[in-house]
Amino acid sequence: QKEVEQDPGPLSVPEGAIVSLNCTYSNSAFQYFMWYRQYSRKGPELLMYTYSSGNKEDGRFTAQVDKSSKYISLFIRDSQPSDSATYLCAIGKGGSQGNLIFGKGTKLSVKP
Amino acid sequence: KAGVTQTPRYLIKTRGQQVTLSCSPISGHRSVSWYQQTPGQGLQFLFEYFSETQRNKGNFPGRFSGRQFSNSRSEMNVSTLELGDSALYLCASSRIDRTDTQYFGPGTRLTVL
């Protein structure tokens, strides 16, 4: 079983839709959860990070973590064409374990 | 504050050659991690450096190596290049007390012919 599973999509939605992106992970030792956005031919950009179960909101983005189910989500409200990118979830143990484990990424396309 | 910079941005090499990639972290960040990104495998961790010491290492062959300098700048080297080494190589930096939040550079796209 892979440490992080993410549906690769692609996912195509109309402008203004609510987007839901999800990942599951297998090891409860992971304590830190991140979402990155990667535009074509660019490096990943950190969007959201959280350490605890529950929701964290930042503008149109909400990150949700359910540690009991080992399930993390990113919701994008009022999606825009500029949100079209690949979204990667990442998990980490933190501390001296500086390596992150990434999902394969979900390619999102928001159509005007 | 300037972001993570990587040089060169693009490289074309032939099998058997070696290559050195460079990364300058965000000012004040002392931890530098390297990742390989390919369409098939996604982002995979190569190694992490802190205070000029390799602290963590991923599951890559010994042909992949790195180092960090006293100013936190880092280099990675790949020797005896193989076709499968073609990838986007990404460097990320973080504060040592926040290794969970890593900031990535634009990457170096390596093509091996």
XYZ file of N, CA and C in Angstrom:
675
model
N 0.847 -1.192 0.000
C 0.000 0.000 0.000
C 0.886 1.246 0.000
N 0.604 2.176 -0.895
C 1.384 3.396 -0.965
C 1.081 4.253 0.251
N 2.079 5.056 0.631
C 1.909 5.886 1.823
C 0.873 6.977 1.617
N 0.807 7.504 0.402
C -0.182 8.532 0.079
C -0.830 8.181 -1.246
N -2.137 8.220 -1.290
C -2.875 7.949 -2.524
C -3.663 9.184 -2.897
N -3.583 9.546 -4.167
C -4.317 10.717 -4.655
C -4.838 10.423 -6.042
N -6.095 10.688 -6.270
C -6.704 10.475 -7.583
C -6.079 11.463 -8.568
N -5.480 10.975 -9.660
C -4.771 11.877 -10.577
C -5.677 12.706 -11.478
N -6.982 12.356 -11.492
C -7.871 13.085 -12.382
C -7.631 12.662 -13.831
N -7.776 13.547 -14.819
C -7.964 14.982 -14.629
C -9.392 15.328 -14.195
N -9.515 16.493 -13.593
C -10.780 16.980 -13.106
C -11.099 18.280 -13.840
N -12.258 18.335 -14.470
C -12.653 19.518 -15.216
C -13.962 20.042 -14.642
N -13.980 21.340 -14.283
C -15.170 21.934 -13.678
C -15.449 23.281 -14.330
N -16.691 23.756 -14.280
C -16.985 25.101 -14.798
C -16.583 26.155 -13.777
N -16.284 27.330 -14.266
C -15.938 28.450 -13.394
C -17.040 28.669 -12.357
N -16.628 28.908 -11.121
C -17.581 29.139 -10.043
C -17.932 27.893 -9.259
N -17.553 26.724 -9.742
C -17.872 25.469 -9.049
C -17.043 25.320 -7.780
N -17.538 24.463 -6.893
C -16.762 24.073 -5.718
C -15.981 22.818 -6.089
N -14.680 22.861 -5.828
C -13.810 21.738 -6.167
C -13.408 21.010 -4.890
N -13.420 19.707 -4.959
C -12.998 18.875 -3.825
C -11.860 17.967 -4.280
N -10.729 18.086 -3.620
C -9.558 17.260 -3.926
C -9.223 16.450 -2.680
N -8.837 15.203 -2.881
C -8.691 14.323 -1.720
C -7.449 13.456 -1.788
N -6.967 13.091 -0.617
C -5.864 12.131 -0.480
C -6.127 11.243 0.722
N -5.620 10.038 0.646
C -5.617 9.166 1.816
C -4.177 8.782 2.115
N -3.893 8.519 3.379
C -2.553 8.104 3.755
C -2.655 6.906 4.681
N -1.544 6.192 4.812
C -1.630 4.899 5.490
C -1.001 4.879 6.879
N -0.100 5.808 7.172
C 0.676 5.734 8.408
C 0.266 6.842 9.375
N -0.201 6.456 10.521
C -0.675 7.446 11.490
C 0.464 8.256 12.109
N 1.717 7.887 11.805
C 2.860 8.664 12.316
C 2.955 10.035 11.656
N 2.331 10.196 10.524
C 2.386 11.491 9.847
C 1.497 12.492 10.577
N 2.073 13.647 10.840
C 1.384 14.639 11.657
C 1.146 15.964 10.939
N 1.778 16.132 9.777
C 1.705 17.415 9.090
C 1.176 17.192 7.678
N 0.283 18.080 7.289
C -0.431 17.866 6.032
C -0.426 19.150 5.227
N 0.011 19.043 3.991
C 0.173 20.219 3.144
C -0.518 20.016 1.805
N -0.894 21.117 1.217
C -1.361 21.136 -0.164
C -0.491 22.111 -0.946
N -0.024 21.628 -2.088
C 0.770 22.450 -2.987
C 0.031 22.582 -4.316
N 0.239 23.706 -4.972
C -0.294 23.936 -6.311
C 0.902 24.064 -7.240
N 0.819 23.395 -8.381
C 1.912 23.442 -9.341
C 1.375 23.772 -10.712
N 1.778 24.918 -11.214
C 1.454 25.290 -12.582
C 2.452 24.618 -13.511
N 2.048 24.495 -14.768
C 2.884 23.819 -15.742
C 4.261 24.475 -15.826
N 5.288 23.649 -15.760
C 6.678 24.082 -15.900
C 7.145 25.007 -14.765
N 6.477 24.877 -13.605
C 6.872 25.660 -12.431
C 7.100 24.704 -11.265
N 7.722 25.228 -10.202
C 7.864 24.449 -8.984
C 6.578 24.493 -8.162
N 6.377 23.530 -7.272
C 5.180 23.523 -6.413
C 5.167 24.745 -5.486
N 3.968 25.272 -5.291
C 3.769 26.446 -4.439
C 2.941 26.013 -3.233
N 3.441 26.302 -2.034
C 2.727 25.902 -0.827
C 1.433 26.703 -0.694
N 0.306 25.972 -0.617
C -1.008 26.619 -0.499
C -1.503 26.620 0.946
N -1.503 25.452 1.539
C -2.092 25.295 2.865
C -1.264 24.279 3.643
N -1.198 24.462 4.955
C -0.611 23.433 5.804
C -1.385 23.383 7.113
N -1.469 22.205 7.678
C -2.194 22.037 8.930
C -1.612 20.870 9.706
N -1.825 20.907 11.008
C -1.237 19.900 11.882
C -2.280 19.097 12.646
N -3.503 19.483 12.542
C -4.491 18.831 13.395
C -5.735 18.479 12.605
N -6.518 17.602 13.150
C -7.792 17.274 12.530
C -8.692 18.503 12.558
N -9.536 18.609 11.545
C -10.443 19.734 11.473
C -10.217 20.522 10.201
N -10.767 21.701 10.174
C -10.712 22.557 8.991
C -9.798 23.750 9.206
N -9.155 24.160 8.126
C -8.386 25.399 8.122
C -8.741 26.149 6.861
N -9.121 27.401 7.022
C -9.611 28.176 5.891
C -8.647 29.304 5.559
N -8.485 29.565 4.262
C -7.665 30.691 3.805
C -8.272 31.190 2.510
N -9.079 32.230 2.620
C -9.739 32.757 1.433
C -10.688 31.730 0.836
N -10.494 31.435 -0.429
C -11.380 30.476 -1.105
C -10.983 29.028 -0.848
N -9.907 28.813 -0.110
C -9.380 27.468 0.105
C -9.661 26.996 1.537
N -10.079 25.741 1.643
C -10.262 25.114 2.945
C -9.566 23.765 2.928
N -8.676 23.556 3.894
C -8.018 22.256 4.060
C -8.709 21.535 5.203
N -8.954 20.266 4.985
C -9.645 19.461 5.998
C -8.843 18.198 6.257
N -8.665 17.868 7.520
C -7.929 16.673 7.901
C -8.791 15.828 8.824
N -8.866 14.541 8.535
C -9.544 13.586 9.416
C -8.513 12.509 9.747
N -7.867 12.664 10.880
C -6.794 11.729 11.240
C -7.341 10.341 11.540
N -8.557 10.263 12.030
C -9.102 8.940 12.364
C -9.308 8.117 11.097
N -9.637 8.793 9.996
C -9.833 8.092 8.718
C -8.609 8.167 7.827
N -7.603 8.935 8.246
C -6.389 9.144 7.455
C -6.773 9.705 6.079
N -7.513 10.781 6.125
C -8.105 11.354 4.914
C -7.913 12.863 4.964
N -7.373 13.431 3.877
C -7.211 14.877 3.822
C -7.866 15.410 2.547
N -8.397 16.615 2.653
C -9.125 17.212 1.537
C -8.741 18.669 1.381
N -8.901 19.145 0.162
C -8.779 20.568 -0.147
C -10.027 20.967 -0.920
N -10.699 21.996 -0.430
C -11.870 22.517 -1.111
C -11.540 23.898 -1.669
N -11.957 24.113 -2.901
C -11.792 25.421 -3.538
C -13.173 25.940 -3.867
N -13.508 27.070 -3.258
C -14.819 27.683 -3.535
C -14.682 28.671 -4.677
N -15.789 28.884 -5.403
C -15.822 29.876 -6.489
C -14.580 29.722 -7.371
N -14.377 28.543 -7.905
C -13.162 28.262 -8.664
C -13.032 29.190 -9.877
N -11.805 29.533 -10.191
C -11.474 30.446 -11.278
C -10.580 29.744 -12.291
N -10.596 30.211 -13.537
C -9.679 29.609 -14.526
C -8.218 29.644 -14.068
N -7.872 30.650 -13.276
C -6.484 30.741 -12.783
C -6.150 29.651 -11.760
N -7.165 28.935 -11.287
C -6.932 27.803 -10.381
C -6.516 26.544 -11.138
N -6.582 26.604 -12.467
C -6.206 25.440 -13.273
C -4.726 25.131 -13.053
N -4.458 23.959 -12.517
C -3.101 23.566 -12.128
C -3.164 22.131 -11.630
N -2.020 21.614 -11.258
C -1.968 20.313 -10.585
C -1.846 20.555 -9.086
N -2.670 19.876 -8.329
C -2.679 20.032 -6.870
C -2.097 18.780 -6.237
N -1.115 18.985 -5.387
C -0.401 17.873 -4.751
C -0.628 17.915 -3.250
N -1.006 16.788 -2.698
C -1.033 16.703 -1.241
C 0.338 16.194 -0.788
N 0.721 16.573 0.408
C 2.000 16.129 0.968
C 1.831 15.904 2.452
N 2.506 14.903 2.958
C 2.452 14.605 4.387
C 3.867 14.512 4.921
N 4.015 14.814 6.192
C 5.336 14.763 6.787
C 5.264 14.428 8.267
N 6.390 14.011 8.783
C 6.475 13.685 10.208
C 7.016 14.860 11.000
N 7.635 15.825 10.307
C 8.156 16.990 10.989
C 9.399 16.700 11.792
N 9.819 17.676 12.561
C 11.011 17.530 13.381
C 12.229 17.263 12.532
N 12.994 16.243 12.900
C 14.203 15.914 12.145
C 13.896 15.088 10.892
N 12.653 14.729 10.718
C 12.250 13.982 9.518
C 11.774 14.983 8.480
N 12.735 15.589 7.781
C 12.377 16.694 6.894
C 11.829 16.291 5.550
N 11.754 14.994 5.273
C 11.267 14.612 3.957
C 9.750 14.558 3.934
N 9.195 15.064 2.850
C 7.754 15.018 2.636
C 7.430 13.884 1.676
N 6.259 13.273 1.893
C 5.748 12.258 0.984
C 4.618 12.900 0.206
N 4.704 12.842 -1.116
C 3.739 13.516 -1.971
C 2.789 12.527 -2.629
N 1.547 12.964 -2.811
C 0.646 12.272 -3.702
C 1.057 12.558 -5.143
N 0.491 11.809 -6.068
C 0.872 11.960 -7.485
C 0.339 13.252 -8.089
N -0.639 13.874 -7.423
C -1.187 15.118 -7.935
C -2.472 14.919 -8.719
N -3.378 15.878 -8.588
C -4.624 15.893 -9.357
C -4.601 17.096 -10.281
N -4.757 16.847 -11.572
C -4.758 17.946 -12.547
C -6.161 18.519 -12.652
N -6.288 19.798 -12.329
C -7.573 20.491 -12.332
C -7.637 21.479 -13.484
N -8.764 21.483 -14.173
C -9.004 22.457 -15.224
C -10.328 23.153 -14.923
N -10.306 24.484 -14.814
C -11.507 25.265 -14.567
C -11.849 25.996 -15.854
N -13.001 25.654 -16.421
C -13.394 26.203 -17.715
C -14.206 27.489 -17.549
N -13.868 28.544 -18.301
C -14.625 29.803 -18.196
C -16.069 29.616 -18.680
N 11.174 39.127 0.264
C 12.219 38.127 0.491
C 12.316 37.263 -0.754
N 13.534 37.060 -1.255
C 13.719 36.268 -2.455
C 13.383 34.815 -2.156
N 12.857 34.139 -3.194
C 12.508 32.738 -3.044
C 13.700 31.835 -3.268
N 13.422 30.556 -3.364
C 14.456 29.573 -3.640
C 14.870 29.702 -5.102
N 16.151 29.760 -5.351
C 16.620 29.836 -6.730
C 17.408 28.578 -7.076
N 17.251 28.164 -8.324
C 17.943 26.974 -8.806
C 18.592 27.277 -10.147
N 19.794 26.778 -10.308
C 20.489 26.932 -11.580
C 21.176 25.637 -11.963
N 21.269 25.343 -13.238
C 20.582 26.045 -14.326
C 19.107 25.646 -14.368
N 18.338 26.269 -15.184
C 16.921 25.896 -15.284
C 16.723 24.712 -16.228
N 17.568 24.603 -17.223
C 17.471 23.510 -18.186
C 18.861 22.956 -18.480
N 18.893 21.639 -18.660
C 20.148 20.963 -18.960
C 19.869 19.806 -19.903
N 20.747 19.649 -20.877
C 20.690 18.462 -21.739
C 22.039 17.779 -21.647
N 22.010 16.512 -21.306
C 23.233 15.734 -21.169
C 23.059 14.413 -21.906
N 24.150 13.708 -22.086
C 24.098 12.386 -22.701
C 24.409 11.317 -21.654
N 23.987 10.120 -21.958
C 24.208 8.993 -21.031
C 25.685 8.873 -20.669
N 25.933 8.601 -19.414
C 27.293 8.421 -18.951
C 27.947 9.671 -18.407
N 27.393 10.828 -18.776
C 27.957 12.075 -18.249
C 27.528 12.272 -16.802
N 28.089 13.304 -16.188
C 27.650 13.668 -14.855
C 27.136 15.113 -14.883
N 26.370 15.471 -13.854
C 25.769 16.795 -13.835
C 25.737 17.313 -12.396
N 25.863 18.615 -12.251
C 25.772 19.265 -10.936
C 24.713 20.353 -11.002
N 23.785 20.298 -10.059
C 22.707 21.279 -9.971
C 22.887 22.079 -8.694
N 22.486 23.347 -8.751
C 22.719 24.229 -7.619
C 21.408 24.797 -7.080
N 21.385 25.045 -5.786
C 20.190 25.568 -5.126
C 20.598 26.587 -4.067
N 19.949 27.758 -4.098
C 20.138 28.751 -3.044
C 18.836 28.893 -2.275
N 18.831 28.596 -0.969
C 17.583 28.617 -0.216
C 17.146 30.041 0.113
N 15.950 30.150 0.632
C 15.442 31.420 1.133
C 16.348 31.873 2.284
N 16.615 33.153 2.333
C 17.475 33.686 3.378
C 16.956 33.296 4.762
N 17.848 32.737 5.582
C 17.447 32.313 6.923
C 17.029 30.864 7.013
N 16.775 30.246 5.882
C 16.418 28.819 5.878
C 17.701 28.006 5.860
N 17.792 27.043 6.760
C 19.016 26.266 6.853
C 18.840 24.809 6.438
N 17.617 24.414 6.187
C 17.378 23.044 5.740
C 17.060 23.066 4.248
N 17.736 22.217 3.499
C 17.515 22.125 2.057
C 17.232 20.675 1.700
N 16.145 20.472 0.968
C 15.777 19.132 0.515
C 15.750 19.109 -0.999
N 16.055 17.953 -1.560
C 16.000 17.763 -3.006
C 14.982 16.682 -3.342
N 14.244 16.917 -4.433
C 13.242 15.975 -4.906
C 13.398 15.782 -6.409
N 13.025 14.603 -6.861
C 12.949 14.316 -8.284
C 11.487 14.192 -8.678
N 11.083 14.837 -9.759
C 9.701 14.739 -10.210
C 9.656 14.188 -11.627
N 8.954 13.088 -11.801
C 8.741 12.486 -13.114
C 7.260 12.221 -13.292
N 6.788 12.144 -14.549
C 5.355 11.874 -14.776
C 4.918 10.539 -14.169
N 5.774 9.560 -14.182
C 5.381 8.246 -13.710
C 5.415 8.086 -12.203
N 6.427 8.630 -11.566
C 6.628 8.439 -10.125
C 6.219 9.644 -9.285
N 5.947 10.766 -9.920
C 5.605 11.955 -9.155
C 6.833 12.532 -8.470
N 6.590 13.190 -7.339
C 7.666 13.814 -6.564
C 8.242 12.803 -5.580
N 9.527 12.566 -5.679
C 10.173 11.616 -4.774
C 11.348 12.285 -4.081
N 11.457 12.042 -2.802
C 12.476 12.653 -1.965
C 13.836 12.023 -2.257
N 14.831 12.906 -2.456
C 16.201 12.450 -2.685
C 17.017 12.495 -1.386
N 17.181 13.698 -0.851
C 17.913 13.862 0.409
C 17.669 15.242 0.984
N 18.033 15.360 2.272
C 17.875 16.616 2.995
C 19.184 16.955 3.679
N 19.549 18.225 3.647
C 20.764 18.689 4.298
C 20.445 19.766 5.314
N 21.161 19.703 6.407
C 21.089 20.727 7.434
C 22.464 20.865 8.041
N 22.921 22.111 8.173
C 24.250 22.372 8.726
C 25.330 21.534 8.062
N 25.261 21.527 6.735
C 26.284 20.866 5.908
C 26.304 19.350 6.076
N 25.285 18.782 6.712
C 25.222 17.345 6.949
C 23.958 16.767 6.326
N 24.119 15.618 5.708
C 22.944 14.945 5.173
C 22.177 14.332 6.334
N 20.915 14.740 6.475
C 20.159 14.299 7.639
C 19.174 13.181 7.289
N 18.672 13.217 6.083
C 17.750 12.180 5.630
C 18.079 11.840 4.188
N 17.794 10.609 3.804
C 18.091 10.171 2.451
C 16.953 9.309 1.950
N 16.567 9.543 0.697
C 15.536 8.726 0.075
C 16.133 7.480 -0.551
N 15.300 6.784 -1.278
C 15.689 5.492 -1.841
C 16.194 5.645 -3.273
N 17.332 6.281 -3.417
C 17.950 6.472 -4.724
C 19.354 5.877 -4.698
N 19.850 5.466 -5.885
C 21.200 4.871 -5.912
C 22.278 5.878 -5.550
N 23.456 5.349 -5.266
C 24.575 6.174 -4.849
C 25.074 7.148 -5.903
N 24.584 6.986 -7.143
C 24.972 7.943 -8.202
C 24.446 9.344 -7.883
N 23.459 9.401 -7.042
C 22.882 10.679 -6.631
C 23.531 11.104 -5.317
N 24.126 12.258 -5.319
C 24.778 12.742 -4.104
C 24.554 14.238 -3.973
N 24.836 14.745 -2.814
C 24.648 16.175 -2.616
C 25.597 16.692 -1.566
N 25.551 17.994 -1.397
C 26.296 18.604 -0.319
C 25.698 19.967 -0.016
N 26.041 20.470 1.140
C 25.570 21.794 1.534
C 26.761 22.581 2.045
N 26.757 23.851 1.721
C 27.846 24.727 2.114
C 27.478 25.510 3.367
N 28.471 26.191 3.918
C 28.246 26.899 5.188
C 27.212 28.021 5.057
N 27.002 28.516 3.847
C 25.981 29.566 3.647
C 24.605 28.968 3.328
N 24.468 27.662 3.514
C 23.230 26.892 3.293
C 22.943 26.571 1.832
N 23.685 27.153 0.924
C 23.516 26.785 -0.491
C 23.839 25.297 -0.640
N 23.171 24.668 -1.609
C 23.342 23.229 -1.769
C 23.552 22.876 -3.235
N 24.232 21.807 -3.451
C 24.402 21.249 -4.791
C 24.038 19.769 -4.752
N 23.523 19.288 -5.879
C 23.368 17.848 -6.016
C 24.075 17.412 -7.296
N 24.595 16.224 -7.268
C 25.365 15.683 -8.362
C 24.789 14.333 -8.767
N 24.697 14.124 -10.056
C 24.306 12.810 -10.552
C 25.426 12.339 -11.472
N 25.995 11.209 -11.164
C 27.077 10.678 -11.987
C 26.538 9.577 -12.900
N 27.292 9.287 -13.933
C 26.943 8.218 -14.883
C 25.457 8.267 -15.229
N 25.063 9.336 -15.854
C 23.647 9.578 -16.156
C 23.026 8.450 -16.973
N 21.775 8.155 -16.637
C 20.974 7.183 -17.374
C 19.766 7.897 -17.957
N 19.175 7.277 -18.993
C 18.002 7.888 -19.624
C 16.908 8.154 -18.597
N 16.753 7.251 -17.640
C 15.710 7.370 -16.623
C 15.926 8.493 -15.636
N 17.070 9.146 -15.712
C 17.329 10.286 -14.820
C 16.704 11.568 -15.343
N 16.160 11.510 -16.552
C 15.480 12.686 -17.095
C 14.302 13.026 -16.197
N 14.292 14.231 -15.690
C 13.277 14.607 -14.707
C 13.405 16.082 -14.389
N 12.437 16.566 -13.599
C 12.531 17.898 -13.009
C 13.101 17.723 -11.609
N 14.208 18.357 -11.336
C 14.835 18.258 -10.009
C 14.512 19.519 -9.229
N 13.869 19.321 -8.110
C 13.361 20.427 -7.305
C 14.104 20.513 -5.986
N 14.385 21.732 -5.606
C 15.008 22.004 -4.322
C 13.979 22.734 -3.465
N 13.950 22.407 -2.195
C 13.034 23.071 -1.267
C 13.797 23.478 -0.022
N 13.455 24.625 0.533
C 14.116 25.042 1.768
C 13.086 25.274 2.867
N 13.540 25.159 4.093
C 12.656 25.385 5.236
C 13.472 25.875 6.415
N 12.766 26.504 7.344
C 13.380 26.824 8.636
C 13.603 25.525 9.379
N 14.619 25.464 10.168
C 14.941 24.202 10.818
C 13.881 23.814 11.847
N 13.159 24.807 12.365
C 12.114 24.488 13.340
C 10.771 24.262 12.657
N 10.752 24.342 11.319
C 9.501 24.139 10.579
C 9.775 23.346 9.309
N 10.362 22.171 9.479
C 10.720 21.394 8.288
C 9.490 20.870 7.556
N 8.324 20.995 8.198
C 7.110 20.563 7.515
C 6.700 21.541 6.427
N 7.045 22.808 6.575
C 6.652 23.795 5.571
C 7.846 24.097 4.681
N 7.841 23.481 3.532
C 8.951 23.598 2.597
C 8.537 24.438 1.399
N 9.447 25.280 0.987
C 9.208 26.186 -0.142
C 10.121 25.772 -1.291
N 9.493 25.588 -2.431
C 10.202 25.028 -3.575
C 10.719 26.096 -4.527
N 11.813 25.762 -5.182
C 12.316 26.546 -6.287
C 11.625 26.137 -7.581
N 12.006 26.776 -8.693
C 11.362 26.479 -9.983
C 11.822 25.156 -10.589
N 12.924 24.607 -10.088
C 13.393 23.325 -10.590
C 14.403 23.454 -11.721
N 15.134 22.389 -11.912
C 16.039 22.229 -13.058
C 15.524 21.049 -13.872
N 15.226 21.326 -15.128
C 14.742 20.245 -15.993
C 15.930 19.612 -16.687
N 16.186 18.353 -16.355
C 17.309 17.612 -16.915
C 16.797 16.631 -17.961
N 17.381 16.698 -19.130
C 17.078 15.751 -20.197
C 18.344 14.971 -20.508
N 18.235 13.646 -20.443
C 19.369 12.786 -20.739
C 19.106 12.084 -22.077
N 20.001 12.284 -23.016
C 19.838 11.698 -24.360
C 20.728 10.474 -24.535
